[in-house]
Coordinates of C-alpha atoms in Angstrom, one line a residue:
Chain A
M355 CA 50.1 105.9 13.8
Q356 CA 51.7 101.9 13.1
V357 CA 51.0 101.6 9.9
G358 CA 51.0 97.9 7.2
L359 CA 50.9 97.7 4.0
I360 CA 50.7 94.4 2.0
G361 CA 51.7 93.9 -1.4
L362 CA 54.7 95.2 -3.2
G363 CA 54.3 95.4 -6.9
I364 CA 54.6 98.2 -9.3
M365 CA 51.6 100.1 -7.2
G366 CA 52.6 98.7 -3.9
A367 CA 55.9 99.5 -3.4
P368 CA 56.3 103.2 -4.1
M369 CA 52.9 103.6 -1.9
A370 CA 54.7 102.3 0.8
R371 CA 58.0 104.3 0.0
N372 CA 55.9 107.5 0.7
L373 CA 54.3 106.4 3.5
A374 CA 57.7 106.1 4.8
K375 CA 58.8 109.3 4.0
A376 CA 55.8 110.8 5.4
G377 CA 57.1 109.4 9.3
F378 CA 54.4 106.5 9.2
Q379 CA 56.2 103.3 11.5
L380 CA 55.8 100.9 9.0
T381 CA 55.2 97.4 8.7
V382 CA 55.5 95.5 5.0
A383 CA 54.9 92.0 3.7
T384 CA 54.2 90.8 0.7
R385 CA 54.0 87.3 -1.3
T386 CA 57.3 86.5 -2.9
P387 CA 59.6 85.4 0.2
G388 CA 62.3 87.9 0.6
K389 CA 61.2 90.5 -1.4
A390 CA 59.8 92.5 1.9
E391 CA 62.9 92.2 3.5
S392 CA 65.0 93.2 0.7
F393 CA 62.8 96.2 0.5
A394 CA 62.5 97.0 4.0
A395 CA 66.7 97.2 4.0
E396 CA 66.7 99.5 0.9
I397 CA 64.1 102.3 2.5
T398 CA 66.6 104.7 4.6
T399 CA 63.7 106.8 6.5
T400 CA 63.7 106.9 10.3
P401 CA 62.0 105.1 11.4
K402 CA 63.1 102.0 9.8
V403 CA 60.4 99.8 7.6
R404 CA 60.5 96.3 9.4
A405 CA 59.6 93.3 7.0
A406 CA 56.9 91.1 8.6
R407 CA 56.7 87.0 7.5
S408 CA 52.8 87.3 6.9
P409 CA 49.8 89.3 6.6
A410 CA 48.8 88.2 10.1
D411 CA 52.1 89.7 11.4
V412 CA 51.4 93.1 9.8
A413 CA 48.0 93.1 11.3
S414 CA 49.5 92.1 14.7
A415 CA 51.9 96.0 14.6
S416 CA 49.6 98.0 12.8
D417 CA 46.6 100.5 13.8
V418 CA 46.0 100.5 9.9
I419 CA 46.3 97.7 7.2
I420 CA 46.8 98.9 4.0
T421 CA 46.3 96.0 1.4
M422 CA 47.4 96.4 -2.6
V423 CA 47.0 93.5 -4.4
T424 CA 45.4 92.4 -7.7
D425 CA 42.0 90.7 -7.7
S426 CA 39.1 90.3 -5.1
P427 CA 40.4 86.2 -4.4
D428 CA 43.7 87.7 -3.3
V429 CA 42.3 90.4 -0.7
E430 CA 40.0 87.3 0.4
A431 CA 43.7 85.2 0.9
V432 CA 45.3 88.3 2.6
A433 CA 42.5 89.1 5.1
R434 CA 40.6 85.7 5.3
G435 CA 43.4 83.2 5.3
D436 CA 45.3 81.0 8.4
E437 CA 47.7 83.8 8.3
G438 CA 45.8 86.5 7.4
I439 CA 44.9 89.9 8.8
F440 CA 41.7 88.8 10.5
A441 CA 43.4 86.4 12.6
G442 CA 45.8 88.8 13.7
A443 CA 44.4 92.5 13.9
K444 CA 43.6 93.8 16.7
P445 CA 39.8 94.9 17.8
G446 CA 39.6 98.4 16.4
S447 CA 42.1 98.7 13.9
V448 CA 41.3 99.3 10.2
V449 CA 41.7 97.8 6.7
I450 CA 42.0 99.7 3.7
D451 CA 41.8 97.8 1.2
M452 CA 43.3 100.0 -1.9
S453 CA 43.2 97.1 -4.8
T454 CA 40.5 97.3 -7.4
I455 CA 38.3 94.4 -6.7
S456 CA 34.3 93.3 -6.3
P457 CA 32.3 95.9 -4.3
Q458 CA 30.1 92.6 -3.5
V459 CA 33.4 91.3 -2.0
T460 CA 34.2 94.3 -0.8
R461 CA 30.7 94.6 1.3
D462 CA 31.1 90.7 2.7
L463 CA 34.6 91.8 3.8
A464 CA 33.6 94.7 5.1
S465 CA 31.0 93.0 6.9
D466 CA 33.0 89.7 8.2
A467 CA 35.7 92.6 9.4
A468 CA 32.9 94.5 11.5
A469 CA 31.7 91.4 13.0
R470 CA 35.7 90.8 14.2
R471 CA 35.5 94.7 15.7
L472 CA 37.6 95.9 12.7
S473 CA 37.0 98.6 10.5
W474 CA 37.2 98.1 6.7
L475 CA 37.7 100.9 3.9
D476 CA 37.6 100.3 0.3
A477 CA 40.0 103.1 -1.5
P478 CA 41.1 102.3 -4.8
V479 CA 43.0 104.7 -6.9
S480 CA 43.6 105.4 -10.0
G481 CA 46.5 107.1 -11.4
G482 CA 49.2 104.6 -12.0
Q483 CA 52.2 103.5 -11.2
K484 CA 53.3 107.6 -12.0
G485 CA 50.8 108.8 -9.7
A486 CA 51.8 106.1 -7.1
I487 CA 55.6 107.2 -7.1
E488 CA 54.4 111.1 -7.1
G489 CA 52.0 110.5 -4.5
S490 CA 49.3 111.8 -6.5
L491 CA 46.9 109.1 -6.8
T492 CA 42.9 109.9 -6.9
I493 CA 41.7 107.4 -4.5
M494 CA 37.8 106.6 -4.1
V495 CA 36.8 105.9 -0.6
G496 CA 33.8 103.6 0.3
G497 CA 33.0 102.9 4.2
D498 CA 32.6 104.9 7.2
R499 CA 33.1 108.5 6.8
Q500 CA 34.3 109.3 10.2
V501 CA 36.9 106.1 10.1
L502 CA 37.9 108.0 6.8
E503 CA 38.8 111.3 8.6
R504 CA 41.0 108.9 11.1
C505 CA 42.6 107.7 8.2
R506 CA 43.0 110.7 6.0
P507 CA 46.5 111.4 6.9
V508 CA 47.7 108.2 5.8
L509 CA 45.9 108.0 2.8
E510 CA 47.4 111.5 1.8
A511 CA 50.5 110.2 1.9
M512 CA 50.1 108.7 -1.1
G513 CA 46.9 110.7 -2.8
K514 CA 45.5 114.0 -3.5
R515 CA 42.0 114.0 -4.9
I516 CA 40.6 111.9 -2.0
T517 CA 36.2 111.2 -2.5
H518 CA 34.4 109.4 -0.1
F519 CA 31.7 108.0 -2.1
G520 CA 29.2 106.0 0.3
P521 CA 29.2 102.8 2.1
P522 CA 31.6 99.6 1.9
G523 CA 31.3 99.0 -1.9
A524 CA 30.7 102.6 -3.0
G525 CA 34.7 103.3 -3.2
Q526 CA 35.0 100.1 -5.7
S527 CA 31.7 101.2 -7.6
A528 CA 33.4 104.6 -8.6
K529 CA 36.5 102.9 -9.4
L530 CA 34.4 101.0 -12.0
C531 CA 32.9 103.8 -13.4
N532 CA 36.2 105.1 -14.1
Q533 CA 37.4 101.6 -15.9
I534 CA 34.1 102.0 -17.9
M535 CA 35.3 105.1 -19.1
T536 CA 38.6 104.4 -19.6
A537 CA 38.1 101.3 -21.6
L538 CA 35.6 103.0 -24.3
N539 CA 38.0 106.3 -24.4
L540 CA 40.7 104.3 -25.2
L541 CA 38.3 102.3 -28.5
S542 CA 37.5 105.5 -29.1
V543 CA 41.1 106.8 -29.9
C544 CA 41.4 103.5 -31.6
E545 CA 39.0 103.6 -34.3
A546 CA 39.5 107.5 -34.9
M547 CA 43.4 106.3 -35.8
V548 CA 42.8 103.9 -37.7
F549 CA 40.0 105.9 -39.8
G550 CA 42.7 108.4 -40.0
R551 CA 45.5 106.1 -41.0
K552 CA 42.6 104.6 -44.0
A553 CA 42.3 108.0 -45.0
G554 CA 45.6 108.8 -45.5
L555 CA 46.0 111.8 -42.6
D556 CA 49.1 112.7 -40.8
L557 CA 48.4 111.1 -37.3
S558 CA 50.5 113.8 -35.3
T559 CA 48.6 116.6 -37.4
L560 CA 45.1 114.9 -36.2
H561 CA 46.2 114.4 -32.7
Q562 CA 47.3 118.1 -32.3
A563 CA 44.1 119.5 -34.2
L564 CA 41.6 117.5 -31.9
T565 CA 42.8 117.3 -28.9
G566 CA 41.9 120.8 -28.7
G567 CA 38.2 120.5 -29.2
A568 CA 35.1 118.4 -28.4
A569 CA 36.8 114.7 -29.1
N570 CA 39.4 115.4 -26.1
S571 CA 40.0 113.1 -24.1
W572 CA 42.8 111.5 -21.5
A573 CA 43.1 108.8 -23.8
L574 CA 43.3 110.6 -26.5
E575 CA 46.0 113.2 -25.1
V576 CA 48.3 110.3 -23.7
L577 CA 47.3 107.1 -25.3
G578 CA 47.0 108.7 -28.4
R579 CA 50.3 109.9 -28.8
K580 CA 51.5 106.8 -27.4
M581 CA 50.0 104.7 -30.6
I582 CA 51.1 107.6 -33.1
D583 CA 55.1 106.9 -31.1
R584 CA 54.3 103.2 -31.6
D585 CA 55.0 102.8 -28.0
F586 CA 53.1 100.0 -26.5
A587 CA 55.0 99.8 -23.0
P588 CA 52.6 99.6 -20.2
A589 CA 51.5 102.9 -18.6
F590 CA 48.1 100.5 -17.9
M591 CA 48.7 96.7 -18.6
V592 CA 45.8 94.7 -21.0
R593 CA 45.3 92.2 -18.7
L594 CA 44.7 94.6 -15.6
Q595 CA 42.2 96.3 -17.7
Q596 CA 40.4 92.9 -18.5
K597 CA 40.5 92.0 -14.7
D598 CA 39.1 95.1 -13.9
L599 CA 36.5 94.9 -16.7
K600 CA 35.5 91.3 -15.9
L601 CA 35.0 93.3 -12.3
V602 CA 32.7 95.4 -14.3
L603 CA 30.6 93.3 -16.3
D604 CA 30.0 90.8 -13.7
D605 CA 28.8 93.5 -11.1
A606 CA 26.5 94.8 -14.3
R607 CA 25.4 91.2 -14.7
A608 CA 24.0 91.4 -11.0
S609 CA 22.3 94.2 -11.6
S610 CA 20.9 93.6 -14.8
T611 CA 22.7 96.6 -16.2
P612 CA 23.4 96.6 -20.0
L613 CA 26.6 98.2 -21.0
P614 CA 27.4 97.2 -24.7
G615 CA 29.9 99.6 -25.4
A616 CA 32.4 98.1 -21.9
A617 CA 31.5 94.4 -23.3
L618 CA 32.6 95.4 -26.9
V619 CA 35.7 96.5 -25.6
H620 CA 36.5 93.7 -23.3
Q621 CA 36.0 91.7 -26.3
L622 CA 37.9 93.4 -28.5
L623 CA 41.0 93.2 -25.7
A624 CA 40.8 89.6 -25.8
A625 CA 42.2 89.8 -29.0
V626 CA 45.3 90.9 -27.5
E627 CA 45.5 88.6 -25.3
A628 CA 45.2 86.0 -28.0
E629 CA 48.5 87.2 -29.1
G630 CA 50.3 86.5 -26.1
R631 CA 50.5 90.5 -25.6
G632 CA 48.1 91.2 -22.4
D633 CA 51.6 92.7 -20.5
D634 CA 51.3 95.2 -23.1
G635 CA 49.9 98.7 -22.9
T636 CA 46.2 99.3 -23.1
Q637 CA 47.2 101.4 -26.1
S638 CA 47.7 98.5 -28.1
L639 CA 44.0 97.6 -28.7
V640 CA 45.0 100.0 -31.6
R641 CA 46.7 97.0 -33.3
V642 CA 43.5 95.0 -33.2
I643 CA 41.8 97.7 -35.3
E644 CA 44.3 97.9 -37.6
R645 CA 44.3 94.3 -38.1
L646 CA 40.6 94.3 -38.1
A647 CA 41.2 97.4 -41.2
G648 CA 44.0 95.0 -43.2
L649 CA 46.7 97.5 -42.2
N650 CA 50.2 96.1 -41.5
P651 CA 51.3 96.2 -37.7
Chain B
M680 CA 38.1 140.4 -51.0
Q681 CA 34.3 139.8 -52.3
V682 CA 32.9 136.8 -49.9
G683 CA 29.7 135.0 -50.3
L684 CA 27.9 132.6 -48.1
I685 CA 25.5 129.8 -48.3
G686 CA 23.4 128.4 -46.0
L687 CA 22.3 130.7 -42.8
G688 CA 21.0 127.9 -40.4
I689 CA 22.1 127.9 -36.9
M690 CA 26.1 127.6 -37.9
G691 CA 26.0 130.1 -41.1
A692 CA 23.9 132.7 -39.7
P693 CA 27.0 133.6 -37.1
M694 CA 29.5 132.6 -39.3
A695 CA 28.1 135.3 -41.4
R696 CA 27.8 137.7 -39.2
N697 CA 31.3 137.3 -38.1
L698 CA 32.4 137.9 -41.6
A699 CA 30.6 141.0 -41.8
K700 CA 32.1 141.9 -38.7
A701 CA 35.9 141.5 -40.0
G702 CA 35.2 144.0 -42.6
F703 CA 34.4 141.5 -46.0
Q704 CA 31.9 142.8 -48.5
L705 CA 29.5 140.2 -48.3
T706 CA 26.6 138.5 -50.2
V707 CA 24.7 135.8 -49.0
A708 CA 22.0 133.5 -49.6
T709 CA 20.2 130.5 -48.1
R710 CA 17.1 128.2 -49.3
T711 CA 14.0 129.6 -47.1
P712 CA 12.9 132.8 -48.9
G713 CA 13.0 136.2 -47.5
K714 CA 15.8 135.1 -44.8
A715 CA 18.9 136.0 -46.4
E716 CA 17.1 139.5 -47.3
S717 CA 15.9 139.7 -43.5
F718 CA 19.6 138.4 -42.4
A719 CA 21.2 141.4 -44.9
A720 CA 18.9 143.8 -43.4
E721 CA 19.6 143.2 -39.4
I722 CA 23.6 143.5 -39.9
T723 CA 24.8 147.5 -39.2
T724 CA 28.1 146.9 -40.1
T725 CA 29.6 148.6 -43.2
P726 CA 29.8 147.6 -46.0
K727 CA 26.5 146.6 -45.9
V728 CA 25.7 142.9 -46.2
R729 CA 23.8 142.1 -49.8
A730 CA 21.4 139.3 -50.1
A731 CA 21.5 137.2 -53.5
R732 CA 18.7 135.5 -55.1
S733 CA 20.4 132.2 -55.7
P734 CA 24.2 130.3 -55.1
A735 CA 24.6 131.4 -58.9
D736 CA 23.9 134.9 -58.0
V737 CA 26.3 134.7 -54.7
A738 CA 28.8 133.1 -56.6
S739 CA 28.8 135.5 -59.4
A740 CA 29.5 138.6 -57.1
S741 CA 32.1 136.9 -55.0
D742 CA 35.8 135.9 -55.1
V743 CA 35.7 133.3 -52.4
I744 CA 32.2 131.6 -51.8
I745 CA 31.0 129.5 -48.4
T746 CA 29.0 126.9 -48.3
M747 CA 27.4 126.2 -45.2
V748 CA 24.5 123.7 -45.4
T749 CA 23.5 120.2 -44.1
D750 CA 24.7 117.1 -46.0
S751 CA 26.4 115.9 -49.2
P752 CA 23.6 116.5 -51.1
D753 CA 22.9 119.7 -50.0
V754 CA 26.4 120.9 -51.1
E755 CA 26.1 118.8 -54.5
A756 CA 22.6 120.4 -55.1
V757 CA 24.4 124.2 -54.2
A758 CA 27.1 123.7 -56.4
R759 CA 25.7 122.0 -59.4
G760 CA 22.0 123.3 -59.5
D761 CA 20.8 125.4 -62.3
E762 CA 20.9 128.1 -59.9
G763 CA 24.0 126.9 -58.4
I764 CA 27.8 128.1 -57.7
F765 CA 28.9 126.1 -60.5
A766 CA 26.4 128.1 -62.8
G767 CA 27.4 131.3 -61.7
A768 CA 31.2 131.7 -60.3
K769 CA 34.1 133.3 -62.1
P770 CA 36.8 131.4 -63.4
G771 CA 39.8 131.4 -60.4
S772 CA 36.9 132.1 -57.7
V773 CA 37.2 129.9 -54.5
V774 CA 34.2 127.6 -53.0
I775 CA 35.1 126.6 -49.3
D776 CA 32.6 123.9 -48.1
M777 CA 32.9 123.9 -44.4
S778 CA 29.7 121.4 -44.2
T779 CA 30.4 117.9 -42.9
I780 CA 29.5 115.7 -45.8
S781 CA 31.1 112.8 -47.5
P782 CA 35.0 113.0 -48.5
Q783 CA 34.2 110.9 -51.6
V784 CA 31.6 113.6 -52.8
T785 CA 34.1 115.7 -51.7
R786 CA 36.6 114.9 -54.4
D787 CA 33.8 114.4 -57.0
L788 CA 33.3 118.1 -56.5
A789 CA 36.3 119.5 -56.2
S790 CA 37.4 117.7 -59.2
D791 CA 34.2 119.2 -60.9
A792 CA 35.3 122.9 -59.9
A793 CA 39.3 122.5 -61.2
A794 CA 37.7 121.4 -64.6
R795 CA 35.6 124.6 -64.4
R796 CA 39.0 126.3 -63.6
L797 CA 37.7 127.1 -59.8
S798 CA 39.5 126.1 -56.5
W799 CA 37.7 123.9 -53.9
L800 CA 38.4 123.4 -50.3
D801 CA 36.8 121.2 -47.8
A802 CA 36.9 123.2 -44.4
P803 CA 34.6 121.2 -42.0
V804 CA 34.3 122.9 -38.6
S805 CA 34.2 121.7 -34.9
G806 CA 33.1 123.8 -32.1
G807 CA 29.1 123.9 -32.7
Q808 CA 26.9 127.1 -32.4
K809 CA 29.3 128.4 -29.1
G810 CA 32.2 128.4 -31.7
A811 CA 30.2 129.8 -34.6
I812 CA 28.9 132.8 -32.6
E813 CA 32.6 133.4 -30.3
G814 CA 34.2 133.1 -34.1
S815 CA 36.6 130.5 -32.2
L816 CA 35.8 127.5 -34.5
T817 CA 38.2 124.7 -35.3
I818 CA 38.7 124.0 -38.8
M819 CA 39.9 121.1 -41.0
V820 CA 41.1 122.1 -44.4
G821 CA 41.8 119.5 -47.5
G822 CA 42.7 121.2 -51.0
D823 CA 45.4 123.2 -52.3
R824 CA 47.3 124.6 -49.7
Q825 CA 48.0 127.5 -51.5
V826 CA 44.4 128.7 -51.7
L827 CA 44.0 127.9 -48.3
E828 CA 47.1 130.4 -47.1
R829 CA 45.1 132.9 -49.6
C830 CA 42.0 131.8 -48.1
R831 CA 43.2 132.1 -44.4
P832 CA 42.2 135.5 -43.7
V833 CA 38.5 134.7 -44.9
L834 CA 38.7 131.4 -42.4
E835 CA 40.4 133.7 -39.5
A836 CA 37.7 135.9 -39.2
M837 CA 35.5 132.4 -38.3
G838 CA 38.0 130.4 -36.4
K839 CA 40.8 129.9 -34.5
R840 CA 42.7 126.3 -34.9
I841 CA 43.4 126.1 -38.6
T842 CA 44.7 123.2 -39.7
H843 CA 45.5 121.9 -43.6
F844 CA 45.6 118.0 -43.5
G845 CA 45.9 117.1 -47.0
P846 CA 44.2 116.6 -50.6
P847 CA 40.2 117.5 -51.4
G848 CA 38.6 115.2 -48.5
A849 CA 41.4 115.4 -46.2
G850 CA 39.5 117.5 -44.1
Q851 CA 36.0 115.8 -44.2
S852 CA 38.3 112.7 -43.2
A853 CA 39.4 114.6 -40.0
K854 CA 36.3 115.8 -39.1
L855 CA 34.8 112.2 -39.4
C856 CA 37.6 111.4 -37.3
N857 CA 36.6 113.9 -34.8
Q858 CA 32.9 112.4 -34.7
I859 CA 34.1 108.9 -34.2
M860 CA 35.7 110.1 -31.3
T861 CA 32.7 112.3 -29.6
A862 CA 30.3 109.5 -30.4
L863 CA 32.6 107.3 -28.6
N864 CA 33.3 109.4 -25.4
L865 CA 29.9 109.9 -25.4
L866 CA 28.6 106.1 -25.1
S867 CA 31.4 105.9 -22.4
V868 CA 30.1 108.9 -19.9
C869 CA 26.7 107.4 -20.0
E870 CA 27.3 103.9 -19.4
A871 CA 29.6 105.1 -16.3
M872 CA 26.7 107.6 -15.3
V873 CA 24.0 104.6 -15.9
F874 CA 26.7 102.1 -13.7
G875 CA 27.2 104.8 -11.2
R876 CA 23.6 105.1 -11.0
K877 CA 22.3 102.0 -10.3
A878 CA 25.1 101.3 -7.9
G879 CA 23.6 104.2 -5.6
L880 CA 26.5 107.0 -6.3
D881 CA 26.2 110.3 -5.8
L882 CA 26.7 111.3 -9.6
S883 CA 27.5 115.1 -9.0
T884 CA 30.2 113.6 -6.8
L885 CA 31.7 111.2 -9.4
H886 CA 31.5 113.7 -11.9
Q887 CA 34.0 116.0 -9.5
A888 CA 36.3 113.1 -8.5
L889 CA 36.7 111.4 -12.7
T890 CA 37.3 114.5 -14.2
G891 CA 40.4 115.2 -12.7
G892 CA 41.9 111.9 -14.0
A893 CA 42.3 109.2 -16.8
A894 CA 38.7 108.6 -17.2
N895 CA 38.3 112.1 -18.5
S896 CA 36.9 113.9 -21.5
W897 CA 35.4 116.9 -22.9
A898 CA 32.4 114.6 -23.3
L899 CA 32.8 113.7 -19.4
E900 CA 32.8 117.4 -18.3
V901 CA 30.2 118.9 -20.4
L902 CA 27.8 116.3 -21.6
G903 CA 28.5 114.3 -18.6
R904 CA 27.3 117.6 -16.5
K905 CA 24.1 117.8 -18.4
M906 CA 23.2 114.4 -17.9
I907 CA 23.2 115.0 -13.9
D908 CA 21.2 117.6 -14.4
R909 CA 18.8 116.7 -17.0
D910 CA 19.7 118.8 -19.5
F911 CA 18.9 117.7 -22.7
A912 CA 18.9 120.5 -25.0
P913 CA 21.3 120.6 -28.1
A914 CA 24.4 121.6 -28.2
F915 CA 24.7 119.0 -30.9
M916 CA 21.6 117.2 -32.1
V917 CA 21.3 113.7 -32.2
R918 CA 20.2 113.7 -35.9
L919 CA 23.2 115.3 -36.9
Q920 CA 25.7 113.3 -35.0
Q921 CA 23.6 110.3 -37.0
K922 CA 24.5 112.2 -39.8
D923 CA 27.9 112.4 -39.5
L924 CA 27.8 108.7 -38.1
K925 CA 26.4 107.5 -41.7
L926 CA 28.9 109.5 -43.3
V927 CA 32.0 107.7 -40.9
L928 CA 30.3 104.2 -42.0
D929 CA 29.5 104.6 -45.3
D930 CA 33.3 105.7 -45.7
A931 CA 34.7 103.1 -44.0
R932 CA 32.6 100.4 -45.6
A933 CA 33.7 101.5 -49.2
S934 CA 37.4 101.2 -47.6
S935 CA 37.0 98.1 -45.7
T936 CA 37.5 99.8 -41.9
P937 CA 35.5 97.9 -39.4
L938 CA 34.5 100.3 -36.6
P939 CA 32.6 98.3 -34.0
G940 CA 32.3 101.1 -31.4
A941 CA 31.7 103.6 -33.5
A942 CA 28.7 101.5 -35.3
L943 CA 27.2 100.7 -32.2
V944 CA 26.9 104.1 -30.7
H945 CA 25.4 104.9 -34.3
Q946 CA 22.8 101.9 -33.4
L947 CA 21.9 103.1 -29.8
L948 CA 21.1 106.8 -30.9
A949 CA 18.8 105.4 -33.5
A950 CA 16.4 105.1 -30.0
V951 CA 16.7 108.2 -29.2
E952 CA 15.4 109.1 -33.1
A953 CA 12.7 106.2 -32.5
E954 CA 11.3 108.2 -30.1
G955 CA 11.2 111.3 -31.7
R956 CA 13.9 113.3 -30.0
G957 CA 16.3 113.5 -32.9
D958 CA 16.6 117.2 -32.0
D959 CA 17.2 116.6 -28.5
G960 CA 21.0 116.7 -27.4
T961 CA 23.4 113.9 -27.8
Q962 CA 23.9 113.6 -23.7
S963 CA 20.0 112.2 -24.4
L964 CA 21.7 108.8 -25.5
V965 CA 21.9 108.3 -21.5
R966 CA 18.3 107.9 -21.3
V967 CA 18.4 105.1 -23.7
I968 CA 21.1 103.2 -21.7
E969 CA 19.1 104.1 -18.8
R970 CA 15.6 102.6 -20.0
L971 CA 17.8 99.5 -21.0
A972 CA 18.8 99.0 -17.5
G973 CA 15.6 99.5 -16.0
L974 CA 16.0 103.1 -14.6
N975 CA 13.1 105.3 -14.8
P976 CA 13.7 108.4 -17.3

C-alpha cells in the first residue's frame, strides 16, 4: 500500500518515521521548502522515503494520504488548494486527516471528497509527541467503518488504541471531548497547587498524597509534577490548547451548548499568551493563578 | 490504649467498627439518642464497645478521642460544649478530628486544646464510605508529628495512606486541595459528556477511549461511568461537596486567593440543590449541564 504524509512537524515527522519503519512505501511533503527532502534523506529504511513537491504530488503517488497539520484552514488549503490533495488524488484513494480541526469543516471536506470518489477519515490523536515517537497514539476515528478497517494497518503503525466513533466529524468531536477534559483537569491542578502553596503545604507531599485518591488525574500526575518542578517546557503548547479550545467553543456555540468551565480555562490561558508564553507547556497556567493570588512567580 | 469516637454517621460508624475489630477498648457517643447504645450492642468483638452519654463522658474514658461530625460548628460544639470533650478530657489526651472543617477553626481549637494540656490533630480523610468500611481511607494530618506517631496505630486501623502535612490546620488545608480537584474534575467530565452527547457520540465508547489517555481522572473513570448509567446514588453527596467548597472559598477569601474554577463549580452545584437533589451524588451535576444545553434529563 502506497502511503503519503503531509506535514512534518513535531507530530508528523515521528509518525512518518514509524510508517517508514513499518515498511510502507512513503511519500512526504511539507510547507517548508527543502524540509521533505532532508527528512527523506535521513531515513535509512527500505523502501526509501520519497519527497514530493506538493500535496497533489503526494496524492497522485498514494493510496492513503495522511494529513497532519495545525488547524482547519491548513487542512482546507492542503486538500482544496491548486496543488492540493483533491487536485492529484486517484479515485478510490483515502484521505486520513489526523490533525485536530473543526467537526463541521471535516464534514464539508468529507462531502467534497465523496463527490470526487475519494474517502475521508478524520482521525485526530492524543498522546502528544511522546505518543507519536513511540507509536502509541490514541486515535479517534470518524468516517466509513469499512474504510477504517482497510486502513487499520496504516494507523496501527502510529497508534495503539484506535476507536471508531461514527460518521465524518465524530473523531474530531471525540477529540474535542478529550480537550475539554484536559483543559479543566489542568485548571483543577493549578487551583489546588496555588491553594496549597498559600496554605504553606509542601507541594511534593501534597502531590504524593493526592495522586492515590479521588482527586487524581493524568493532569495531576504529569502536569502537577512539572508545576512543582517549575518545568514549563511544552509537552503540549498553550497556543495549541487554545486553538483546540476555540474549536470546542465554536462548535459548542453552533449547537447552543454552554460550557462555562471550558470557556473559563480558555480565558485564563489567554493570560499566558498575553505574556508571550504561548509556546510554553499548558502547565504554565499555574503562573497565572499564582499571579492572581499575589504569589511570586 | 483507650479510644473514644464521637459521631456514628455513614463515615463514623464503619470507622468505629474497624477500631473495635483492631482490638481497641472503644467508647462511642453520637447526637441521636439511643444510637450509640444500639451500635455498641451490635458489635460482637472483645473488648465490648461501650456507649457514652456525652462527648465529655467519652473523653473522660479515653486517651485518644476521635471526632467524625459534619462541619466546623459541629466540631466546636462537640469540643467546647457544656458536655463537650474539653469538659471531660484528662490532661495528656489527644483529640483527633477527622471531620472536614475550616483550617482556621482547627487552629483555634488546637490552641484551646493546648491551653488545657490536650493535643489536637486534624486528620480529615478521603475515600468515602467505601474507604471507611474497608479501612483504606487516605488520612491527611496536621499537628504535632510526635503526637501523630503515638496515635499512628489508631489511624492505621482506619486508613492506609497517612500523611503528615505540618502544623494544626495543615491536614484540613490538604483535604481542601483534594476537594478543589474533585470539584473541577467533576465539571470536566460533565462538560465533555454533554458535548459528546450533543455531537451524537456513543458515551460508553467515548469513556473507554478517553480513560486511557491524558484526559483521564478518577472522576472520569468512576463518576463518568455513573453518569452514563444514569446512576445518581451518592458516593459523595452534593450537599457535602458544597459544604467543602464553602470551606475552600471562605479560606481562599481570607487569604485573597481567587479560585475561579472552584467557585464556578460551587455555583453550578447550587442548581442541583435548588432542585432539592442535595442528597444525590455529585455526578448529578451532569443533569445541570444537560439542562443548560437543552437536553432532556
